mmCIF file of C-alpha atoms in Angstrom:
data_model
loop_
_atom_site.group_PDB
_atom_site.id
_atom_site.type_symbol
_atom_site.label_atom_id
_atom_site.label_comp_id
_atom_site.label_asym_id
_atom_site.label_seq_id
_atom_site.Cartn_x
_atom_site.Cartn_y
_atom_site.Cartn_z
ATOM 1 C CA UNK A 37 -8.384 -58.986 -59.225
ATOM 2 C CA UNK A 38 -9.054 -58.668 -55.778
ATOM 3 C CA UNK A 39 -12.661 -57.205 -54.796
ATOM 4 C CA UNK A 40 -13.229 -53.674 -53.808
ATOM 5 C CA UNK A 41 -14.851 -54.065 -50.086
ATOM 6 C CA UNK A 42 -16.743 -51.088 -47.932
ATOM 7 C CA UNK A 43 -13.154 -49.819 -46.698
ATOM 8 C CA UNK A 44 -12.586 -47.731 -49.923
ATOM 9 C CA UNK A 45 -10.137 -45.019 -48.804
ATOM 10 C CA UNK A 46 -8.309 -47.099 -46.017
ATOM 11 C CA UNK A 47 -6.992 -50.563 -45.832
ATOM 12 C CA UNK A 48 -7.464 -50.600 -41.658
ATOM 13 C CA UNK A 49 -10.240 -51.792 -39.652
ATOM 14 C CA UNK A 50 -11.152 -49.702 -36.398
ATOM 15 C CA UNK A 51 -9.825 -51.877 -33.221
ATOM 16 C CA UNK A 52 -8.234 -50.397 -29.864
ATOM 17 C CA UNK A 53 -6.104 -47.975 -29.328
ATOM 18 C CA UNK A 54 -2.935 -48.080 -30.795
ATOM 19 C CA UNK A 55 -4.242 -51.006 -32.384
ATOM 20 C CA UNK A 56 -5.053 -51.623 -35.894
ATOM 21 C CA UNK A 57 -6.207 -54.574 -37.799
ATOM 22 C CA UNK A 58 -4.978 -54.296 -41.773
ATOM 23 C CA UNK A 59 -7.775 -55.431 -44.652
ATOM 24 C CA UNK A 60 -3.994 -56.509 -46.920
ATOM 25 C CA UNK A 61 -2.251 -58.937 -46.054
ATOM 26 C CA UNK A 62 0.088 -61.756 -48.031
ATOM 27 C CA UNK A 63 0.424 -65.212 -49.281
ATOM 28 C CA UNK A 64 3.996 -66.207 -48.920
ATOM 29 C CA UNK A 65 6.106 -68.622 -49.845
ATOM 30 C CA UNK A 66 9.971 -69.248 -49.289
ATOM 31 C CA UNK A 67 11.994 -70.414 -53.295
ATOM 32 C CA UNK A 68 14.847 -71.033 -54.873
ATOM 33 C CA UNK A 69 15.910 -68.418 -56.583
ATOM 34 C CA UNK A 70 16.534 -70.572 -59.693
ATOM 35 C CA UNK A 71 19.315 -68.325 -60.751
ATOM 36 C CA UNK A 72 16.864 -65.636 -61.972
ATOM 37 C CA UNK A 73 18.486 -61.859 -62.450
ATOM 38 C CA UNK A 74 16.261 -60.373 -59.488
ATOM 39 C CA UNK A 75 18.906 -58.287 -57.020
ATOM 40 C CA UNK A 76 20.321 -60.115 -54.313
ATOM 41 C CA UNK A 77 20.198 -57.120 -52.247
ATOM 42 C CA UNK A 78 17.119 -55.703 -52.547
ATOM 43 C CA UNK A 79 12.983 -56.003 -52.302
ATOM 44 C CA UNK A 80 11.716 -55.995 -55.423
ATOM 45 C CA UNK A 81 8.055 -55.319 -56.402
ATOM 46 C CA UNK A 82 5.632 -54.714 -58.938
ATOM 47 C CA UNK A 83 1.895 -52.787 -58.707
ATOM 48 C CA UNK A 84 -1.252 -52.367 -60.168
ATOM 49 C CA UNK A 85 -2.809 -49.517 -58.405
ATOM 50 C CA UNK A 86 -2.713 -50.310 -54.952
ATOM 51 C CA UNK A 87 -4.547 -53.338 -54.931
ATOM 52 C CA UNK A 88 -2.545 -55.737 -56.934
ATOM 53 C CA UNK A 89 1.397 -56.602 -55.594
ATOM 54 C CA UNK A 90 3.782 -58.623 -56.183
ATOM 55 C CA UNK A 91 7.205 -59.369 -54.757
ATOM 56 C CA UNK A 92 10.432 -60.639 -54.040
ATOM 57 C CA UNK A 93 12.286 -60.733 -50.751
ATOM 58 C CA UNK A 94 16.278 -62.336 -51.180
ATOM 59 C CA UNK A 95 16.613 -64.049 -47.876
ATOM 60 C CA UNK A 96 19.686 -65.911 -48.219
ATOM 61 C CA UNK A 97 20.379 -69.703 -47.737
ATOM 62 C CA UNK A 98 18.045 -71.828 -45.149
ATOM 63 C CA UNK A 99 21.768 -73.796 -44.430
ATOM 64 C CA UNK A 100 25.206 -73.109 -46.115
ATOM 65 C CA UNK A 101 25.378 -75.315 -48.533
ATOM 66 C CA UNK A 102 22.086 -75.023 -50.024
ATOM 67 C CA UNK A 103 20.935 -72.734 -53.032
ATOM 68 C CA UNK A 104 20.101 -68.816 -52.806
ATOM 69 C CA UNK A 105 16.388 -68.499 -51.524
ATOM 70 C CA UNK A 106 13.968 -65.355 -52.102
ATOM 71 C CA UNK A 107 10.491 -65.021 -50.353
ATOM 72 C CA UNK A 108 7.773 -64.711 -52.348
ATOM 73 C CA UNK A 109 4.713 -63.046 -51.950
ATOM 74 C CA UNK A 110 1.310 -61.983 -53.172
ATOM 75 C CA UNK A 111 -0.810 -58.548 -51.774
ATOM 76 C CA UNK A 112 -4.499 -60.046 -50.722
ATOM 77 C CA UNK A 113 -6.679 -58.896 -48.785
ATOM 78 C CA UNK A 114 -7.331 -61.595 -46.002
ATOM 79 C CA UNK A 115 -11.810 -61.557 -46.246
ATOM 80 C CA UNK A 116 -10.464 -62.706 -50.209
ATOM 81 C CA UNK A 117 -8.512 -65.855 -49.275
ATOM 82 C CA UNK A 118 -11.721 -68.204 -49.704
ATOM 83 C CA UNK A 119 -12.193 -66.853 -52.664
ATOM 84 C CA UNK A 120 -8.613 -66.897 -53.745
ATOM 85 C CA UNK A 121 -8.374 -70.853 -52.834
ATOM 86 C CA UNK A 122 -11.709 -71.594 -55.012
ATOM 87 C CA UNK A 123 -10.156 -69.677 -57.888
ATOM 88 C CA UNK A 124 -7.163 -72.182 -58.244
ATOM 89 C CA UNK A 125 -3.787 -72.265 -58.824
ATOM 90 C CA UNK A 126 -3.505 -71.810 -62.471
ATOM 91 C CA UNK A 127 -6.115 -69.213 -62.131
ATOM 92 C CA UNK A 128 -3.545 -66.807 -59.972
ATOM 93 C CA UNK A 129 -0.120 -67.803 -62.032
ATOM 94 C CA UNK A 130 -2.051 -66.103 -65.131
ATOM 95 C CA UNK A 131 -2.755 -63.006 -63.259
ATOM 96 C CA UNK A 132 1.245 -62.760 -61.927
ATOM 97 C CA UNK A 133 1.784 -63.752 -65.464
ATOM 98 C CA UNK A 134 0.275 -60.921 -66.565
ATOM 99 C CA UNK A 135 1.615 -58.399 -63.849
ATOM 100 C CA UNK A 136 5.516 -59.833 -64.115
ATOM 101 C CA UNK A 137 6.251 -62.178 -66.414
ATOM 102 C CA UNK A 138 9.653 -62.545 -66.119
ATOM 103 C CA UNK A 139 9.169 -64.850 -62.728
ATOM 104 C CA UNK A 140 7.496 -67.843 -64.673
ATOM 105 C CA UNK A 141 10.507 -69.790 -64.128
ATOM 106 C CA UNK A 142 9.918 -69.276 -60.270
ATOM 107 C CA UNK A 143 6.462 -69.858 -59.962
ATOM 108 C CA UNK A 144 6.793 -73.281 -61.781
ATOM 109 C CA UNK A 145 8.086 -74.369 -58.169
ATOM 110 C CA UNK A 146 4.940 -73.643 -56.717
ATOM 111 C CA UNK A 147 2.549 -76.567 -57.749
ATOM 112 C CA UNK A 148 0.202 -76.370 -54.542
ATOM 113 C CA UNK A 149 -1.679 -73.916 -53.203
ATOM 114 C CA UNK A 150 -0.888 -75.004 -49.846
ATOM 115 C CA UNK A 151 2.776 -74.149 -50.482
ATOM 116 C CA UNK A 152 1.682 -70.407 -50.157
ATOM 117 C CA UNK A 153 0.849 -69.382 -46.589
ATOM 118 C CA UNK A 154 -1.521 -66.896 -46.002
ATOM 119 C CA UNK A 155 -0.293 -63.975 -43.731
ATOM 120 C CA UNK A 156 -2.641 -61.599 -41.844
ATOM 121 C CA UNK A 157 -0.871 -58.248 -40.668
ATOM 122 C CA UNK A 158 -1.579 -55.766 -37.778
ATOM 123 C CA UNK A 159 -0.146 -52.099 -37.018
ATOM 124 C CA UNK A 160 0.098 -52.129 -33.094
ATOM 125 C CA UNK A 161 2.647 -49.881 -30.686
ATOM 126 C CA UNK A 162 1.880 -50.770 -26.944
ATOM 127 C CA UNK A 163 1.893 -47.773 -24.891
ATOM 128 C CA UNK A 164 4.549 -49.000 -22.336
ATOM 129 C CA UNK A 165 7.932 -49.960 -23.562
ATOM 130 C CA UNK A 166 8.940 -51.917 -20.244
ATOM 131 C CA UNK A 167 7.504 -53.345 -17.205
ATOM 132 C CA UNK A 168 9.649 -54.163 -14.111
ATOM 133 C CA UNK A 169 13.001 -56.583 -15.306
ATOM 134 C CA UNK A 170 11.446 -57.049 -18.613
ATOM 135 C CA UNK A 171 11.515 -54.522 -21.908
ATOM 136 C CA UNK A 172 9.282 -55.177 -24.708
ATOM 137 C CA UNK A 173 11.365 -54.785 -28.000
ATOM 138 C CA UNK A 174 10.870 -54.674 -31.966
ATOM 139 C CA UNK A 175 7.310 -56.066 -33.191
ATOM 140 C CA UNK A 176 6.190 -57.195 -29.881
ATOM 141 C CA UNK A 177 6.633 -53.598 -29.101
ATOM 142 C CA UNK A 178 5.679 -51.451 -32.471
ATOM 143 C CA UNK A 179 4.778 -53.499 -35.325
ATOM 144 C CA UNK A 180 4.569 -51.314 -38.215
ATOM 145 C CA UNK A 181 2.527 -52.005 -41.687
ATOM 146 C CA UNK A 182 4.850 -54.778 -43.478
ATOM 147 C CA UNK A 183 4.882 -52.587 -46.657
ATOM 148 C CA UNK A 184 6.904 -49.935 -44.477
ATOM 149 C CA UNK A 185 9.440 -52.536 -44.412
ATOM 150 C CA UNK A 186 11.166 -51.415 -40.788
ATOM 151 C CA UNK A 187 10.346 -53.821 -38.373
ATOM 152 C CA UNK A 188 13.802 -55.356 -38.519
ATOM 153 C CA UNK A 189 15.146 -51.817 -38.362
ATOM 154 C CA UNK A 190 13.103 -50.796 -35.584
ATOM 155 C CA UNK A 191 13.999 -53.952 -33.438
ATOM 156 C CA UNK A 192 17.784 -53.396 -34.374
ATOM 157 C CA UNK A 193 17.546 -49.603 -33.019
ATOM 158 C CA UNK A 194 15.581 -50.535 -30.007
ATOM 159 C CA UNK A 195 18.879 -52.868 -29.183
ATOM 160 C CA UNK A 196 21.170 -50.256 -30.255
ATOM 161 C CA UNK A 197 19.471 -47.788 -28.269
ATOM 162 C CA UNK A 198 19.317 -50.248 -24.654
ATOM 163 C CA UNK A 199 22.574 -51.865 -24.646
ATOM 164 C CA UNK A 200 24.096 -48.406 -23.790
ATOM 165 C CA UNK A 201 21.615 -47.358 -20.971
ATOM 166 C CA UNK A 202 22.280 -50.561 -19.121
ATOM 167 C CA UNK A 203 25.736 -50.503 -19.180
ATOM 168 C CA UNK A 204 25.381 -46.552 -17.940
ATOM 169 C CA UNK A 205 23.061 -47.109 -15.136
ATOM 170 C CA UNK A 206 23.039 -49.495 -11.963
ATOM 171 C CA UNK A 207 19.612 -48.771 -11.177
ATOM 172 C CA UNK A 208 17.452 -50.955 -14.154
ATOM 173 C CA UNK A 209 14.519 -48.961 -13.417
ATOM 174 C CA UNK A 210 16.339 -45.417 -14.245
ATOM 175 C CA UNK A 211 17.969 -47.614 -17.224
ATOM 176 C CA UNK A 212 14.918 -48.636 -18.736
ATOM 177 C CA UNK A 213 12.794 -45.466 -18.143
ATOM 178 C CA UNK A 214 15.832 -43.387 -19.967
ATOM 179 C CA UNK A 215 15.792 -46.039 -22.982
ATOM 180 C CA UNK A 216 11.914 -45.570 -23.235
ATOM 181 C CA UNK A 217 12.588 -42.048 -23.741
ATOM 182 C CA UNK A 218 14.982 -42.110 -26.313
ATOM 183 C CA UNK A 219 12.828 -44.456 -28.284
ATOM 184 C CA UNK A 220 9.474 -42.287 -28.114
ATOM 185 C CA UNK A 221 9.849 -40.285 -30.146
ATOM 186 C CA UNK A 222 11.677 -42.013 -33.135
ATOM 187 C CA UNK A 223 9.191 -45.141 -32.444
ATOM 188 C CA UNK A 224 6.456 -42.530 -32.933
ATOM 189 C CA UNK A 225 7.698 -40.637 -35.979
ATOM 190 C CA UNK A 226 7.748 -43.745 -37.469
ATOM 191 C CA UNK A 227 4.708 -45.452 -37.322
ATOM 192 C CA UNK A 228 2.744 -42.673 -38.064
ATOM 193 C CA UNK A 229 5.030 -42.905 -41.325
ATOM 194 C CA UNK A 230 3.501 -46.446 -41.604
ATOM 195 C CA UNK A 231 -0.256 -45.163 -41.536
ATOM 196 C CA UNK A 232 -0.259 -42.523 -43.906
ATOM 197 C CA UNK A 233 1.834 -44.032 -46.565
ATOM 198 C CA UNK A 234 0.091 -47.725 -46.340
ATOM 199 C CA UNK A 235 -2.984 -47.172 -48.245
ATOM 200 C CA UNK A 236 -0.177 -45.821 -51.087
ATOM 201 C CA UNK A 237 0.775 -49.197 -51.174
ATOM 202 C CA UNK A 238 -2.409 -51.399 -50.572
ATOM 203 C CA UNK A 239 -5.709 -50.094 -50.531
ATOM 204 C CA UNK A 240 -8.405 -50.339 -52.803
ATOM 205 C CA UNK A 241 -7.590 -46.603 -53.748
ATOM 206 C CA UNK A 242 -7.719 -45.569 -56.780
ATOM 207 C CA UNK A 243 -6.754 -41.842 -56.144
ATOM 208 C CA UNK A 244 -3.435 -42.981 -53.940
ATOM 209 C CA UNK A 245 -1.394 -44.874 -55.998
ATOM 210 C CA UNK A 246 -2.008 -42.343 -58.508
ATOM 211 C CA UNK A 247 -0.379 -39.627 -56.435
ATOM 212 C CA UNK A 248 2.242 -42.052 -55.330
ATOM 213 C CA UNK A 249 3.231 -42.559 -59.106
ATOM 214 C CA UNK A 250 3.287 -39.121 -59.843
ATOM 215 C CA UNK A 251 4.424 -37.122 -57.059
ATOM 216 C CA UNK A 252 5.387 -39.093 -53.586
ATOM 217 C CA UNK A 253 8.260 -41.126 -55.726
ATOM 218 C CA UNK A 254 10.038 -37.813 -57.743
ATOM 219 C CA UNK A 255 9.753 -36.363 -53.874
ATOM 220 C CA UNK A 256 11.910 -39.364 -52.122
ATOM 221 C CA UNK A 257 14.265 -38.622 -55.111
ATOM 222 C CA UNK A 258 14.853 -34.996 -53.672
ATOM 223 C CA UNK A 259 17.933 -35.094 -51.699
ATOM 224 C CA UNK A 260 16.469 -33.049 -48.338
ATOM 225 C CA UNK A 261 13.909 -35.947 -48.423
ATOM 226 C CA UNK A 262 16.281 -38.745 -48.471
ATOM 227 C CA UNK A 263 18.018 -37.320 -45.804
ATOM 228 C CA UNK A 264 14.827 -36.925 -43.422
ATOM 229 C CA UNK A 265 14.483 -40.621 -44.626
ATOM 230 C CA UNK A 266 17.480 -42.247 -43.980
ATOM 231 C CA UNK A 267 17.771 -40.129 -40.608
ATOM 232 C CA UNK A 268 14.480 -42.093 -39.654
ATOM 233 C CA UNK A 269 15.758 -45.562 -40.768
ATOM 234 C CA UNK A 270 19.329 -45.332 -39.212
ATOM 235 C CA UNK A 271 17.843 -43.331 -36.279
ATOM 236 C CA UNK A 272 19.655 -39.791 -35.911
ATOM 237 C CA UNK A 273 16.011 -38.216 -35.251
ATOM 238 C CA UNK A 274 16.056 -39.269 -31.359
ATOM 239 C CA UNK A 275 14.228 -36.625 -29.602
#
């Protein structure tokens, strides 16, 4: 299992403003999907505590005639990819073995180590959205924690949100100085969403996931909450 570091409670490291360096981040690879009965539709994952994750991503076909793919990844914390190398490959299948073993079929595909890439994450929003004739968009402009799973969203709602404004205004400056507007606030709501419910989902907590299990999951299952939630991920709260 992956080592408890001095970051206990948090799985950030301090950095600028704005600005946040994650301790998790992921080896990844991109599979066939071997016909296995995951959802085609849908991220699926499996936990122990917060530390130990496991997951599948369906990501369609790389061209059209070839076979359904599914990303495939592994929570690790990036100071633990040394050790996770020396440990070997047969080493890790028996611990995913353990956590899921219905994907055995899958990870016989995976017969290097080097066929996993490791992935490092940060949590950054710049504080301008737009400088003169250029707008900064989606991760280059808010990248949230990956376990949030909105950057697409975001990026799609940023476009959503600036096609209108430039077709409404000649003057690009008032365009782009409205659009930043309407994104503040929604941009902001939402990656504070992304810090506080991260360490739920990978930390070294031991406390967090417990509350997660218990009450943070029968709470999103409340309908007033999935309304606040899906008003954040289709973007109805603007201002």
């Amino acid at each position: 299992m992956p080592s408890a570091h001095a970051h206990r409670s948090s799985p950030f490291a301090s950095g600028p403003d704005n600005h946040w360096k994650m301790h998790y981040g992921a080896v990844w690879a991109n599979l066939p999907r071997l016909g296995l009965l995951f959802d085609d539709h849908a991220l699926e994952q499996r936990y122990e505590k917060a530390s130990v994750m496991s997951g599948f991503l369906p990501i369609g076909r790389p061209y059209e005639t070839a076979e359904l793919h599914t990303a495939f990844f592994w929570s690790l914390k990036t100071s633990d990819y040394p050790d996770w190398k020396a440990r070997g490959l047969e080493a890790w299948k028996d611990q995913i073995e353990y956590l899921w073993p219905e994907t055995n079929p899958l990870l016989a595909s995976i017969t290097r180590q080097d066929k996993m890439t490791m992935a490092s994450y940060d949590h950054q929003t710049l504080s301008i959205s737009y400088v003169p004739k250029l707008v900064f968009i989606g991760d280059i402009a808010h990248s949230p924690s990956r376990q949030s799973g909105q950057g697409e969203n975001m990026a799609l709602l940023d476009a959503i949100a600036l096609t209108p404004v430039l077709e409404q205004y000649n003057n690009l400056e008032t365009a782009l100085h409205d659009y930043a507007n309407i994104r503040h606030n929604p941009v902001k709501l939402s990656q504070a969403l992304s810090l506080i419910f991260t360490p739920f989902y990978q930390s070294a907590s031991i406390i967090l996931p417990l509350v997660r299990d218990c009450r943070v999951i029968n709470l999103n299952r409340l309908p007033p909450m999935q309304r606040f939630l899906a008003s954040i991920v289709i973007g109805h709260l603007r201002r």
